[in-house]
Amino acid sequence: MRNRVKELRARHDWNQTELAKRAGMSRQTISLIERNEYMPSILIAMKLARVFEEPVESIFMFDEEELR
Amino acid sequence: MKKYTRSFVLGGVGGFLIAVFLLAQEIELPFDTKIEWLVGGSVAVAAAVFGIAFVRLQRLKKAVATKGMQVEEDERDRWIAIQSSHIADWLMGGLITSLFTFGVSAMYYEWTPTWLIFGLGAYFLFQLVYIRVAMKQLLLLSHPDIDIPEDLNVLPLMDEGEKFVMYEGMMKAYQVMSQLLLLSIILTIMYGAWTNTTQLFPILLMSFIYLIGHGAYQKTYRHLQY
């Protein structure tokens, strides 16, 4: 799975701490997601989608092989 | 001199001085037996480890308070988290070392009350109290925005990412510690058979510690499940 969290965060000119506060989660969780070391739950994904004002599927993208 | 080398040397010097003071009361220098060397060395190591943990914690608090780090907030938070983790490791190492030191000296002197055993027992109890104080300070440094509970149980306050990291670390630490403990039990049994001596007490004690550790791990694991 890939995600655009870091890209969207940079677009809004937020650091991880600021994004974490806006999304209601820890900076550590943001860092794990950006480094693809952790697959977030639906709740976390929805929170990030709301903060970035983008659909969840445009932020978190699966490869075709993973969806089979 | 690098700052960590300096703190290590400071801890080592402090530990050596404390060891000499304690042991001069009970053991005539130079040490005559290997066990006396072991006790002396253990005292020095225990004091050195505590010294390192204490110095590093004070340095971290000073760095955070003065905001001397000219880095981005993310890098600063990450640095604090890493330093806190290292300091927590040193604190646990100091606690284990002090317990080992107390145990070895007590067995050497066959539990006869001496100032050395009392001193080392008191030092272990001090470590138990200090580690709690230090852990609260570390939590305040790494999580300045949350209210730390009195029992230091921050698991309910963690989000899933933090629980994930803690779970990963806990798994590795538990596996290493449980394997070391089991190896110690096996070696103790073999030692008892080799020397034809009863090692029932240490085996029972280590088995009890293993069960307690396993129970604590299971309890924390259930909290971390998400």
PDB file of N, CA, C and O in Angstrom, chain B residues 102 112-124:
ATOM      1  N   PHE B 102      22.715  -7.013  44.931  1.00  0.00           N
ATOM      2  CA  PHE B 102      22.186  -7.341  46.251  1.00  0.00           C
ATOM      3  C   PHE B 102      22.148  -8.845  46.451  1.00  0.00           C
ATOM      4  O   PHE B 102      22.549  -9.359  47.502  1.00  0.00           O
ATOM      5  N   THR B 112      23.864 -12.982  56.272  1.00  0.00           N
ATOM      6  CA  THR B 112      24.208 -12.376  57.553  1.00  0.00           C
ATOM      7  C   THR B 112      24.071 -10.862  57.429  1.00  0.00           C
ATOM      8  O   THR B 112      24.628 -10.266  56.518  1.00  0.00           O
ATOM      9  N   PRO B 113      23.330 -10.224  58.336  1.00  0.00           N
ATOM     10  CA  PRO B 113      23.144  -8.773  58.200  1.00  0.00           C
ATOM     11  C   PRO B 113      24.474  -8.029  58.308  1.00  0.00           C
ATOM     12  O   PRO B 113      25.185  -8.123  59.306  1.00  0.00           O
ATOM     13  N   THR B 114      24.809  -7.343  57.250  1.00  0.00           N
ATOM     14  CA  THR B 114      26.002  -6.500  57.237  1.00  0.00           C
ATOM     15  C   THR B 114      25.617  -5.161  56.621  1.00  0.00           C
ATOM     16  O   THR B 114      24.595  -5.042  55.947  1.00  0.00           O
ATOM     17  N   TRP B 115      26.462  -4.182  56.832  1.00  0.00           N
ATOM     18  CA  TRP B 115      26.200  -2.869  56.269  1.00  0.00           C
ATOM     19  C   TRP B 115      26.193  -2.921  54.746  1.00  0.00           C
ATOM     20  O   TRP B 115      25.462  -2.195  54.078  1.00  0.00           O
ATOM     21  N   LEU B 116      26.989  -3.811  54.201  1.00  0.00           N
ATOM     22  CA  LEU B 116      27.034  -3.927  52.738  1.00  0.00           C
ATOM     23  C   LEU B 116      25.695  -4.399  52.205  1.00  0.00           C
ATOM     24  O   LEU B 116      25.134  -3.816  51.265  1.00  0.00           O
ATOM     25  N   ILE B 117      25.148  -5.450  52.813  1.00  0.00           N
ATOM     26  CA  ILE B 117      23.881  -5.997  52.334  1.00  0.00           C
ATOM     27  C   ILE B 117      22.761  -4.994  52.567  1.00  0.00           C
ATOM     28  O   ILE B 117      21.912  -4.780  51.681  1.00  0.00           O
ATOM     29  N   PHE B 118      22.753  -4.374  53.746  1.00  0.00           N
ATOM     30  CA  PHE B 118      21.729  -3.350  54.003  1.00  0.00           C
ATOM     31  C   PHE B 118      21.844  -2.211  52.983  1.00  0.00           C
ATOM     32  O   PHE B 118      20.844  -1.737  52.453  1.00  0.00           O
ATOM     33  N   GLY B 119      23.088  -1.779  52.748  1.00  0.00           N
ATOM     34  CA  GLY B 119      23.295  -0.682  51.800  1.00  0.00           C
ATOM     35  C   GLY B 119      22.823  -1.046  50.405  1.00  0.00           C
ATOM     36  O   GLY B 119      22.165  -0.250  49.730  1.00  0.00           O
ATOM     37  N   LEU B 120      23.151  -2.235  49.959  1.00  0.00           N
ATOM     38  CA  LEU B 120      22.758  -2.634  48.612  1.00  0.00           C
ATOM     39  C   LEU B 120      21.255  -2.881  48.524  1.00  0.00           C
ATOM     40  O   LEU B 120      20.636  -2.602  47.499  1.00  0.00           O
ATOM     41  N   GLY B 121      20.668  -3.412  49.600  1.00  0.00           N
ATOM     42  CA  GLY B 121      19.220  -3.574  49.621  1.00  0.00           C
ATOM     43  C   GLY B 121      18.518  -2.235  49.564  1.00  0.00           C
ATOM     44  O   GLY B 121      17.537  -2.054  48.832  1.00  0.00           O
ATOM     45  N   ALA B 122      19.045  -1.280  50.343  1.00  0.00           N
ATOM     46  CA  ALA B 122      18.466   0.072  50.318  1.00  0.00           C
ATOM     47  C   ALA B 122      18.650   0.709  48.941  1.00  0.00           C
ATOM     48  O   ALA B 122      17.763   1.418  48.446  1.00  0.00           O
ATOM     49  N   TYR B 123      19.782   0.451  48.303  1.00  0.00           N
ATOM     50  CA  TYR B 123      20.039   0.987  46.966  1.00  0.00           C
ATOM     51  C   TYR B 123      19.044   0.432  45.962  1.00  0.00           C
ATOM     52  O   TYR B 123      18.531   1.158  45.106  1.00  0.00           O
ATOM     53  N   PHE B 124      18.744  -0.864  46.071  1.00  0.00           N
ATOM     54  CA  PHE B 124      17.744  -1.459  45.179  1.00  0.00           C
ATOM     55  C   PHE B 124      16.373  -0.833  45.396  1.00  0.00           C
ATOM     56  O   PHE B 124      15.659  -0.507  44.441  1.00  0.00           O
TER      57      PHE B 124
END
